[in-house]
Short mmCIF file of C-alpha atoms and ligand atoms in Angstrom, two decimals:
data_model
loop_
_atom_site.label_atom_id
_atom_site.label_comp_id
_atom_site.label_asym_id
_atom_site.label_seq_id
_atom_site.Cartn_x
_atom_site.Cartn_y
_atom_site.Cartn_z
CA UNK A 14 -14.60 -0.02 -34.41
CA UNK A 15 -17.19 -2.22 -32.73
CA UNK A 16 -16.36 -4.36 -29.74
CA UNK A 17 -16.21 -7.61 -31.69
CA UNK A 18 -13.64 -6.25 -34.07
CA UNK A 19 -11.74 -4.74 -31.16
CA UNK A 20 -11.53 -8.00 -29.26
CA UNK A 21 -10.68 -9.86 -32.46
CA UNK A 22 -7.91 -7.60 -33.72
CA UNK A 23 -6.32 -5.95 -30.70
CA UNK A 24 -3.88 -7.52 -28.27
CA UNK A 25 -5.79 -7.51 -25.03
CA UNK A 26 -3.59 -5.66 -22.55
CA UNK A 27 -5.42 -5.44 -19.27
CA UNK A 28 -5.11 -4.73 -15.58
CA UNK A 29 -5.50 -7.72 -13.29
CA UNK A 30 -8.11 -5.67 -11.46
CA UNK A 31 -10.26 -5.75 -14.60
CA UNK A 32 -9.97 -9.48 -15.31
CA UNK A 33 -9.49 -11.25 -11.99
CA UNK A 34 -12.60 -11.81 -9.87
CA UNK A 35 -12.64 -11.59 -6.10
CA UNK A 36 -11.97 -15.29 -5.57
CA UNK A 37 -8.93 -15.27 -7.85
CA UNK A 38 -7.56 -12.10 -6.26
CA UNK A 39 -7.94 -13.78 -2.88
CA UNK A 40 -6.12 -16.82 -4.22
CA UNK A 41 -3.28 -14.50 -5.25
CA UNK A 42 -3.18 -12.97 -1.76
CA UNK A 43 -3.11 -16.40 -0.12
CA UNK A 44 -0.40 -17.58 -2.49
CA UNK A 45 1.75 -14.56 -1.65
CA UNK A 46 1.66 -15.30 2.06
CA UNK A 47 3.77 -18.37 1.30
CA UNK A 48 5.97 -16.25 -0.95
CA UNK A 49 6.59 -13.68 1.79
CA UNK A 50 7.62 -16.47 4.19
CA UNK A 51 9.94 -17.80 1.50
CA UNK A 52 11.56 -14.36 1.00
CA UNK A 53 12.17 -14.13 4.73
CA UNK A 54 13.96 -17.48 4.91
CA UNK A 55 15.87 -17.16 1.64
CA UNK A 56 17.89 -13.96 1.38
CA UNK A 57 21.13 -15.44 0.02
CA UNK A 58 21.71 -18.05 -2.68
CA UNK A 59 22.74 -20.71 -0.15
CA UNK A 60 19.67 -20.04 1.98
CA UNK A 61 17.45 -20.17 -1.11
CA UNK A 62 18.88 -23.50 -2.24
CA UNK A 63 18.60 -24.89 1.29
CA UNK A 64 14.97 -23.82 1.58
CA UNK A 65 14.16 -25.16 -1.91
CA UNK A 66 15.67 -28.54 -0.98
CA UNK A 67 13.64 -28.66 2.25
CA UNK A 68 10.47 -27.84 0.33
CA UNK A 69 11.28 -30.40 -2.38
CA UNK A 70 12.11 -33.21 0.06
CA UNK A 71 8.85 -32.69 1.92
CA UNK A 72 7.13 -33.25 -1.42
CA UNK A 73 8.91 -36.48 -2.22
CA UNK A 74 11.93 -35.26 -4.19
CA UNK A 75 15.12 -37.26 -3.58
CA UNK A 76 18.75 -36.64 -4.56
CA UNK A 77 19.42 -37.81 -8.09
CA UNK A 78 21.57 -40.93 -8.24
CA UNK A 79 24.19 -40.80 -10.95
CA UNK A 80 23.55 -43.37 -13.67
CA UNK A 81 19.97 -44.09 -12.67
CA UNK A 82 17.47 -43.68 -15.52
CA UNK A 83 14.44 -41.51 -14.73
CA UNK A 84 11.04 -43.19 -14.86
CA UNK A 85 7.77 -41.25 -15.27
CA UNK A 86 6.73 -39.90 -11.88
CA UNK A 87 10.28 -39.84 -10.47
CA UNK A 88 11.10 -36.64 -8.58
CA UNK A 89 14.78 -35.90 -8.19
CA UNK A 90 17.12 -33.01 -7.52
CA UNK A 91 20.77 -32.22 -8.03
CA UNK A 92 22.29 -29.83 -5.50
CA UNK A 93 25.14 -28.01 -7.26
CA UNK A 94 27.58 -27.19 -4.46
CA UNK A 95 24.90 -25.69 -2.23
CA UNK A 96 24.40 -22.66 -4.47
CA UNK A 97 22.44 -23.93 -7.47
CA UNK A 98 19.80 -26.60 -7.84
CA UNK A 99 18.19 -28.66 -10.59
CA UNK A 100 14.85 -30.28 -9.78
CA UNK A 101 13.15 -32.70 -12.15
CA UNK A 102 9.70 -34.26 -12.22
CA UNK A 103 10.07 -37.01 -14.82
CA UNK A 104 7.45 -36.98 -17.56
CA UNK A 105 5.79 -39.61 -19.70
CA UNK A 106 7.54 -38.83 -22.99
CA UNK A 107 11.04 -40.10 -23.68
CA UNK A 108 13.77 -37.58 -22.82
CA UNK A 109 14.74 -37.41 -26.48
CA UNK A 110 11.51 -35.53 -27.14
CA UNK A 111 12.81 -32.76 -24.90
CA UNK A 112 12.02 -31.37 -21.48
CA UNK A 113 10.38 -28.22 -20.07
CA UNK A 114 12.80 -25.96 -18.22
CA UNK A 115 11.96 -23.01 -15.97
CA UNK A 116 15.15 -21.29 -14.86
CA UNK A 117 15.44 -18.56 -12.26
CA UNK A 118 18.37 -17.11 -10.34
CA UNK A 119 18.86 -17.36 -6.59
CA UNK A 120 21.43 -14.58 -6.13
CA UNK A 121 20.51 -10.95 -5.48
CA UNK A 122 22.53 -7.72 -5.25
CA UNK A 123 24.16 -7.29 -1.84
CA UNK A 124 27.35 -6.24 -0.10
CA UNK A 125 29.90 -9.01 0.36
CA UNK A 126 32.48 -8.77 3.10
CA UNK A 127 36.04 -8.44 1.84
CA UNK A 128 38.51 -11.27 2.41
CA UNK A 129 40.01 -9.48 5.40
CA UNK A 130 36.97 -7.41 6.33
CA UNK A 131 37.51 -6.37 9.92
CA UNK A 132 39.37 -3.18 10.83
CA UNK A 133 39.37 -0.65 13.63
CA UNK A 134 39.34 3.11 13.17
CA UNK A 135 38.51 6.07 15.41
CA UNK A 136 37.45 3.86 18.30
CA UNK A 137 35.07 1.68 16.28
CA UNK A 138 35.28 -1.66 14.47
CA UNK A 139 34.09 -1.96 10.88
CA UNK A 140 33.48 -4.61 8.25
CA UNK A 141 34.74 -3.55 4.84
CA UNK A 142 32.60 -4.67 1.89
CA UNK A 143 32.79 -5.21 -1.86
CA UNK A 144 29.39 -4.92 -3.50
CA UNK A 145 27.91 -7.81 -5.50
CA UNK A 146 25.69 -7.03 -8.51
CA UNK A 147 24.51 -3.59 -9.58
CA UNK A 148 23.65 -1.43 -6.59
CA UNK A 149 23.10 2.27 -6.02
CA UNK A 150 25.49 2.64 -3.09
CA UNK A 151 23.57 5.47 -1.42
CA UNK A 152 20.52 3.19 -0.97
CA UNK A 153 22.48 1.02 1.45
CA UNK A 154 23.22 3.71 4.00
CA UNK A 155 20.98 4.45 6.95
CA UNK A 156 19.09 1.15 6.94
CA UNK A 157 19.31 -1.85 9.31
CA UNK A 158 21.50 -4.58 7.86
CA UNK A 159 21.91 -8.26 8.65
CA UNK A 160 24.97 -10.46 8.26
CA UNK A 161 24.35 -13.70 6.38
CA UNK A 162 26.67 -16.33 5.05
CA UNK A 163 28.78 -19.36 5.29
CA UNK A 164 32.23 -20.03 6.73
CA UNK A 165 34.21 -22.98 5.38
CA UNK A 166 36.66 -24.31 7.94
CA UNK A 167 40.01 -25.96 7.20
CA UNK A 168 38.78 -29.31 8.57
CA UNK A 169 36.08 -29.47 5.88
CA UNK A 170 33.25 -28.41 8.16
CA UNK A 171 31.05 -25.46 7.35
CA UNK A 172 29.05 -22.99 9.41
CA UNK A 173 25.96 -21.02 8.47
CA UNK A 174 25.94 -17.52 9.87
CA UNK A 175 22.89 -15.33 10.30
CA UNK A 176 22.85 -12.29 12.56
CA UNK A 177 20.14 -9.63 12.48
CA UNK A 178 17.01 -11.53 11.52
CA UNK A 179 15.70 -12.82 14.84
CA UNK A 180 13.78 -10.54 17.17
CA UNK A 181 16.34 -9.28 19.64
CA UNK A 182 19.31 -9.81 17.29
CA UNK A 183 21.61 -6.84 16.81
CA UNK A 184 21.74 -5.30 13.32
CA UNK A 185 24.43 -3.41 11.43
CA UNK A 186 24.59 0.00 9.75
CA UNK A 187 26.43 1.86 7.02
CA UNK A 188 26.48 5.41 8.31
CA UNK A 189 25.80 8.38 6.07
CA UNK A 190 26.75 12.03 6.52
CA UNK A 191 24.12 14.14 8.25
CA UNK A 192 22.33 16.59 5.89
CA UNK A 193 23.66 19.55 7.85
CA UNK A 194 27.20 18.72 6.73
CA UNK A 195 26.30 17.24 3.35
CA UNK A 196 26.23 20.38 1.20
CA UNK A 197 29.31 19.30 -0.74
CA UNK A 198 28.28 15.65 -0.82
CA UNK A 199 24.89 16.53 -2.28
CA UNK A 200 26.55 18.45 -5.11
CA UNK A 201 28.38 15.33 -6.30
CA UNK A 202 26.95 13.19 -9.13
CA UNK A 203 24.74 10.39 -7.76
CA UNK A 204 27.33 7.77 -8.55
CA UNK A 205 29.78 9.52 -6.24
CA UNK A 206 27.35 10.38 -3.44
CA UNK A 207 28.59 7.35 -1.56
CA UNK A 208 31.72 5.70 -2.92
CA UNK A 209 31.63 1.91 -3.20
CA UNK A 210 34.80 1.79 -1.11
CA UNK A 211 32.98 3.67 1.63
CA UNK A 212 30.31 1.03 2.13
CA UNK A 213 31.80 0.06 5.48
CA UNK A 214 29.59 -1.43 8.13
CA UNK A 215 29.91 -0.37 11.73
CA UNK A 216 30.28 -3.45 13.92
CA UNK A 217 30.95 -2.19 17.47
CA UNK A 218 32.57 0.19 19.92
CA UNK A 219 33.53 -1.68 23.06
CA UNK A 220 36.93 -2.95 24.16
CA UNK A 221 37.57 -6.62 24.53
CA UNK A 222 37.47 -7.41 28.31
CA UNK A 223 40.96 -7.09 29.76
CA UNK A 224 42.31 -5.25 26.67
CA UNK A 225 42.71 -1.59 25.87
CA UNK A 226 44.32 0.66 23.33
CA UNK A 227 44.61 0.06 19.58
CA UNK A 228 42.85 -3.04 18.30
CA UNK A 229 40.81 -3.71 21.45
CA UNK A 230 37.48 -3.02 19.70
CA UNK A 231 38.31 -5.22 16.72
CA UNK A 232 39.46 -7.93 19.09
CA UNK A 233 36.16 -7.73 20.92
CA UNK A 234 34.20 -8.34 17.70
CA UNK A 235 36.41 -11.39 17.02
CA UNK A 236 35.82 -12.54 20.58
CA UNK A 237 32.04 -12.33 20.06
CA UNK A 238 32.21 -14.21 16.74
CA UNK A 239 34.42 -16.83 18.35
CA UNK A 240 32.08 -17.25 21.30
CA UNK A 241 29.08 -17.66 19.02
CA UNK A 242 30.57 -19.59 16.10
CA UNK A 243 34.04 -20.71 17.14
CA UNK A 244 35.66 -18.84 14.25
CA UNK A 245 38.80 -16.71 14.00
CA UNK A 246 39.90 -13.83 11.77
CA UNK A 247 41.62 -16.37 9.51
CA UNK A 248 38.35 -18.23 9.03
CA UNK A 249 36.77 -15.06 7.61
CA UNK A 250 39.11 -15.48 4.64
CA UNK A 251 37.44 -18.76 3.62
CA UNK A 252 33.94 -17.39 4.11
CA UNK A 253 31.12 -16.04 2.00
CA UNK A 254 29.63 -13.39 4.24
CA UNK A 255 27.20 -10.81 2.96
CA UNK A 256 25.38 -7.82 4.31
CA UNK A 257 21.70 -7.70 3.32
CA UNK A 258 18.76 -5.59 4.45
CA UNK A 259 17.59 -6.76 7.88
CA UNK A 260 13.93 -5.87 7.46
CA UNK A 261 11.42 -8.56 6.50
CA UNK A 262 9.29 -8.78 3.37
CA UNK A 263 5.70 -7.70 3.92
CA UNK A 264 2.44 -6.52 2.40
CA UNK A 265 2.85 -3.25 0.54
CA UNK A 266 0.18 -0.64 -0.19
CA UNK A 267 -2.89 0.21 1.86
CA UNK A 268 -4.82 -2.25 -0.30
CA UNK A 269 -2.12 -4.90 0.29
CA UNK A 270 -1.85 -5.33 -3.48
CA UNK A 271 1.94 -5.70 -3.49
CA UNK A 272 4.77 -7.51 -1.80
CA UNK A 273 7.65 -5.33 -0.64
CA UNK A 274 10.92 -7.00 0.18
CA UNK A 275 14.59 -7.51 -0.52
CA UNK A 276 15.81 -9.95 -3.18
CA UNK A 277 12.64 -10.25 -5.23
CA UNK A 278 14.94 -10.18 -8.27
CA UNK A 279 14.79 -13.08 -8.74
CA UNK A 280 13.12 -14.94 -5.86
CA UNK A 281 9.84 -13.68 -7.29
CA UNK A 282 10.43 -16.17 -10.11
CA UNK A 283 12.25 -18.82 -8.03
CA UNK A 284 9.26 -19.36 -5.76
CA UNK A 285 6.67 -19.74 -8.56
CA UNK A 286 9.03 -22.10 -10.44
CA UNK A 287 9.10 -24.29 -7.33
CA UNK A 288 5.39 -24.14 -6.54
CA UNK A 289 4.55 -24.84 -10.19
CA UNK A 290 6.78 -27.92 -10.16
CA UNK A 291 5.33 -29.07 -6.83
CA UNK A 292 1.78 -28.64 -8.13
CA UNK A 293 2.25 -31.50 -10.63
CA UNK A 294 0.25 -34.32 -9.10
CA UNK A 295 0.51 -36.49 -12.22
CA UNK A 296 3.66 -37.08 -14.27
CA UNK A 297 3.70 -34.34 -16.94
CA UNK A 298 3.96 -35.11 -20.67
CA UNK A 299 7.48 -33.68 -20.85
CA UNK A 300 9.93 -33.96 -17.95
CA UNK A 301 9.54 -30.76 -15.96
CA UNK A 302 12.71 -29.16 -14.71
CA UNK A 303 13.24 -26.16 -12.45
CA UNK A 304 16.78 -24.79 -12.62
CA UNK A 305 17.83 -22.42 -9.87
CA UNK A 306 21.19 -20.82 -10.49
CA UNK A 307 23.61 -18.48 -8.82
CA UNK A 308 25.86 -15.69 -10.20
CA UNK A 309 23.34 -14.13 -12.58
CA UNK A 310 23.90 -10.70 -11.09
CA UNK A 311 27.62 -10.85 -11.85
CA UNK A 312 27.46 -12.28 -15.37
CA UNK A 313 26.73 -15.97 -14.70
CA UNK A 314 30.39 -16.99 -14.53
CA UNK A 315 31.64 -19.53 -11.99
CA UNK A 316 30.77 -23.10 -11.03
CA UNK A 317 27.26 -22.36 -9.84
CA UNK A 318 26.30 -19.90 -12.60
CA UNK A 319 24.63 -20.63 -15.92
CA UNK A 320 27.95 -20.11 -17.70
CA UNK A 321 29.11 -23.30 -15.96
CA UNK A 322 28.68 -26.71 -17.56
CA UNK A 323 26.82 -28.30 -14.66
CA UNK A 324 23.38 -28.11 -16.27
CA UNK A 325 24.61 -29.46 -19.59
CA UNK A 326 26.48 -32.23 -17.76
CA UNK A 327 23.36 -33.17 -15.81
CA UNK A 328 21.35 -33.41 -19.04
CA UNK A 329 24.19 -35.49 -20.48
CA UNK A 330 24.01 -37.82 -17.47
CA UNK A 331 20.24 -38.31 -17.46
CA UNK A 332 20.26 -38.70 -21.26
CA UNK A 333 22.96 -41.35 -21.10
CA UNK A 334 21.12 -43.22 -18.35
CA UNK A 335 18.04 -43.23 -20.59
CA UNK A 336 20.02 -44.32 -23.65
CA UNK A 337 19.55 -40.92 -25.32
CA UNK A 338 21.92 -38.32 -26.69
CA UNK A 339 22.11 -35.02 -24.81
CA UNK A 340 22.14 -32.77 -27.91
CA UNK A 341 18.81 -34.26 -28.99
CA UNK A 342 17.29 -33.68 -25.54
CA UNK A 343 18.48 -30.07 -25.58
CA UNK A 344 17.38 -29.42 -29.17
CA UNK A 345 13.81 -30.61 -28.49
CA UNK A 346 13.40 -28.83 -25.14
CA UNK A 347 11.70 -25.54 -24.34
CA UNK A 348 13.01 -23.10 -21.75
CA UNK A 349 11.42 -20.27 -19.85
CA UNK A 350 14.07 -18.02 -18.43
CA UNK A 351 12.13 -16.85 -15.40
CA UNK A 352 13.42 -13.40 -14.55
CA UNK A 353 12.04 -10.04 -13.60
CA UNK A 354 11.49 -7.09 -15.90
CA UNK A 355 11.27 -3.37 -15.21
CA UNK A 356 7.86 -1.97 -14.39
CA UNK A 357 7.03 1.39 -15.96
CA UNK A 358 7.29 4.24 -13.48
CA UNK A 359 5.67 7.55 -14.42
CA UNK A 360 8.05 9.74 -12.41
CA UNK A 361 10.93 8.50 -14.57
CA UNK A 362 8.85 8.33 -17.73
CA UNK A 363 11.75 9.65 -19.81
CA UNK A 364 13.60 6.36 -19.26
CA UNK A 365 10.75 4.26 -20.65
CA UNK A 366 8.98 3.59 -23.92
CA UNK A 367 5.45 4.73 -23.01
CA UNK A 368 3.77 2.31 -25.43
CA UNK A 369 5.62 -0.89 -24.70
CA UNK A 370 6.67 -1.20 -21.09
CA UNK A 371 5.39 -3.70 -18.57
CA UNK A 372 3.18 -2.44 -15.76
CA UNK A 373 2.58 -3.72 -12.26
CA UNK A 374 -0.66 -5.68 -11.88
CA UNK A 375 -0.88 -6.41 -15.63
CA UNK A 376 0.34 -9.99 -15.53
CA UNK A 377 3.56 -11.81 -16.28
CA UNK A 378 5.97 -10.23 -18.75
CA UNK A 379 7.06 -12.05 -21.88
CA UNK A 380 10.25 -10.54 -23.28
CA UNK A 381 12.52 -11.59 -26.07
CA UNK A 382 15.59 -9.46 -25.48
CA UNK A 383 17.45 -7.03 -23.28
CA UNK A 384 20.71 -5.34 -24.05
CA UNK A 385 21.87 -2.00 -25.36
CA UNK A 386 24.02 -1.14 -28.35
CA UNK A 387 21.80 -3.08 -30.76
CA UNK A 388 20.59 -6.00 -28.61
CA UNK A 389 24.13 -6.68 -27.49
CA UNK A 390 24.67 -9.93 -25.58
CA UNK A 391 21.04 -10.98 -25.57
CA UNK A 392 18.98 -13.92 -26.68
CA UNK A 393 16.56 -12.38 -29.13
CA UNK A 394 14.12 -15.26 -28.88
CA UNK A 395 12.94 -16.71 -32.15
CA UNK A 396 9.36 -15.96 -33.29
CA UNK A 397 8.44 -19.65 -33.18
CA UNK A 398 9.46 -19.81 -29.50
CA UNK A 399 7.34 -16.75 -28.72
CA UNK A 400 4.38 -18.31 -30.52
CA UNK A 401 4.72 -21.58 -28.61
CA UNK A 402 4.76 -19.79 -25.24
CA UNK A 403 1.93 -17.40 -26.27
CA UNK A 404 -0.22 -20.41 -27.00
CA UNK A 405 0.53 -22.02 -23.61
CA UNK A 406 -0.32 -18.76 -21.81
CA UNK A 407 -3.50 -18.03 -23.77
CA UNK A 408 -4.79 -21.60 -23.56
CA UNK A 409 -4.43 -21.47 -19.77
CA UNK A 410 -6.07 -18.03 -19.48
CA UNK A 411 -2.93 -16.39 -18.07
CA UNK A 412 -2.81 -12.60 -17.86
CA UNK A 413 0.38 -11.59 -19.61
CA UNK A 414 2.01 -8.59 -21.23
CA UNK A 415 5.24 -7.70 -22.99
CA UNK A 416 8.05 -5.48 -21.73
CA UNK A 417 11.00 -3.58 -23.17
CA UNK A 418 12.98 -3.00 -19.99
CA UNK A 419 13.46 0.72 -20.71
CA UNK A 420 14.03 2.89 -23.78
CA UNK A 421 16.26 1.56 -26.54
CA UNK A 422 19.88 1.77 -25.40
CA UNK A 423 18.88 2.89 -21.89
CA UNK A 424 19.08 -0.51 -20.32
CA UNK A 425 22.18 -2.50 -19.56
CA UNK A 426 21.06 -5.84 -18.32
CA UNK A 427 20.85 -9.52 -19.09
CA UNK A 428 19.15 -12.74 -18.08
CA UNK A 429 19.73 -16.50 -18.22
CA UNK A 430 17.91 -16.90 -21.51
CA UNK A 431 21.00 -16.61 -23.71
CA UNK A 432 22.80 -19.42 -21.90
CA UNK A 433 19.99 -21.86 -22.61
CA UNK A 434 19.62 -20.60 -26.18
CA UNK A 435 23.35 -21.18 -26.67
CA UNK A 436 22.74 -24.83 -25.74
CA UNK A 437 20.33 -25.00 -28.70
CA UNK A 438 17.26 -24.79 -26.49
CA UNK A 439 14.44 -22.50 -27.66
CA UNK A 440 14.34 -20.04 -24.79
CA UNK A 441 12.48 -16.90 -23.81
CA UNK A 442 12.14 -14.69 -20.73
CA UNK A 443 8.92 -14.75 -18.77
CA UNK A 444 8.75 -13.16 -15.35
CA UNK A 445 7.30 -10.66 -12.96
CA UNK A 446 7.51 -6.86 -13.35
CA UNK A 447 9.34 -5.14 -10.49
CA UNK A 448 9.35 -1.60 -9.22
CA UNK A 449 12.41 -0.25 -7.41
CA UNK A 450 14.47 -3.15 -8.78
CA UNK A 451 17.86 -3.83 -7.17
CA UNK A 452 17.01 -1.57 -4.24
CA UNK A 453 17.00 -2.92 -0.67
CA UNK A 454 13.17 -3.01 -0.82
CA UNK A 455 11.66 -4.04 -4.16
CA UNK A 456 7.97 -4.09 -5.05
CA UNK A 457 5.94 -6.62 -7.04
CA UNK A 458 2.18 -6.99 -7.51
CA UNK A 459 0.63 -10.05 -5.88
CA UNK A 460 -1.52 -10.72 -8.94
CA UNK A 461 1.58 -10.83 -11.16
CA UNK A 462 3.37 -13.20 -8.76
CA UNK A 463 0.35 -15.49 -8.75
CA UNK A 464 0.17 -15.32 -12.55
CA UNK A 465 3.80 -16.43 -12.66
CA UNK A 466 2.85 -19.50 -10.62
CA UNK A 467 -0.06 -20.22 -12.94
CA UNK A 468 2.02 -19.58 -16.07
CA UNK A 469 4.87 -21.88 -15.02
CA UNK A 470 2.33 -24.53 -14.01
CA UNK A 471 0.71 -24.35 -17.46
CA UNK A 472 4.16 -24.52 -19.03
CA UNK A 473 5.12 -27.65 -17.08
CA UNK A 474 1.80 -29.21 -18.06
CA UNK A 475 2.22 -28.49 -21.80
CA UNK A 476 1.21 -31.31 -24.10
MN1 MN O 524 17.28 -10.97 -12.48
MN1 MN O 525 19.10 -8.31 -11.34
#
């Protein structure tokens, strides 16, 4: 087959290294410096929403006023209870012609503190946890951990908590058994290596001044929390406190080709959704909308998840203000569910389809479905939707690939796509391939992250 026929007939699946010149690679590196800073400020969903609001306000976005019709060029946001966010840059076309939605999730797997987390045992105080999202428990032992979260007080006030991120801050630890005594432990199946119930975080050893005996160490931890934040053990009940890896995101690889960091699923799509929206200097044709939601890792249920009605209600409100009907807006819209996909990894080749998986540094991943047991609980995007997005990507010269997310029936996962599709919005997943997904330190290629920014920008600029 000659080259002409090859380039005409074959899907061009290429490494970024082969197609991106030096200047574009440098642009990707520069872009990812901002992304790394973002990862380091936004580890939890509340922090992510807070940071996104700060970024949006500095670019002229204002809180959406109920009942006010959007005019082309308007930039508004709706903060859904501090844990989800809708941002809109109003376009030139009437809402009834539909909008462009890029939706990513702001929550990441972590260890939540239990409702009554603090206990004392064998001369030490511990926080007991209940994991959030799919984690391999053993990965959370033996690493420095930080405590992040929010405490809601009875008087309606709230406190943000963050311990372990500043230089000089103490960190926390989930201890593991030393290898010398772990013969029996190492013979257990991986799932039982560390029991979920045993993910207890060591918090301290010292007695509270003037106290001794049972409970003096626990009391001392409460004394420290009270001195710093004015909170009591009872306040921990109305809190959302989580333990997350304490180390920062940073360049990964001797060639600095990757970003390593916690919570890239799905901040690696949140950040490009935001930067793409902020890059619109002119009102787009269609109203551009970034939707950042919580709860994806636990099935999208709850007020701030995509299973909630808040997005639909917002569309209903802006439609009504514009004299349109929400179902028509939804029907004519197009949604990119911006989520990560699995990168092929040769050492676990048996878990992957060697011909069809996404690879790091090969561009953004377009994927129609997840799900095992015959595409169970997935949005198998319609061919027309795929074609529409293919055209946007190709016209903008975006490097993209497809992904399967593992061998048939190997994968048990899901994304936001189905929730939008259920609202009668053509919807498909497009995101960044990730290595070591859901671990405390995930890897993504800088070129792919930059391509996500370019892809979402092209999508928001569709005509
Ligand atoms: Mn995800
Ligand atoms: Mn996930």
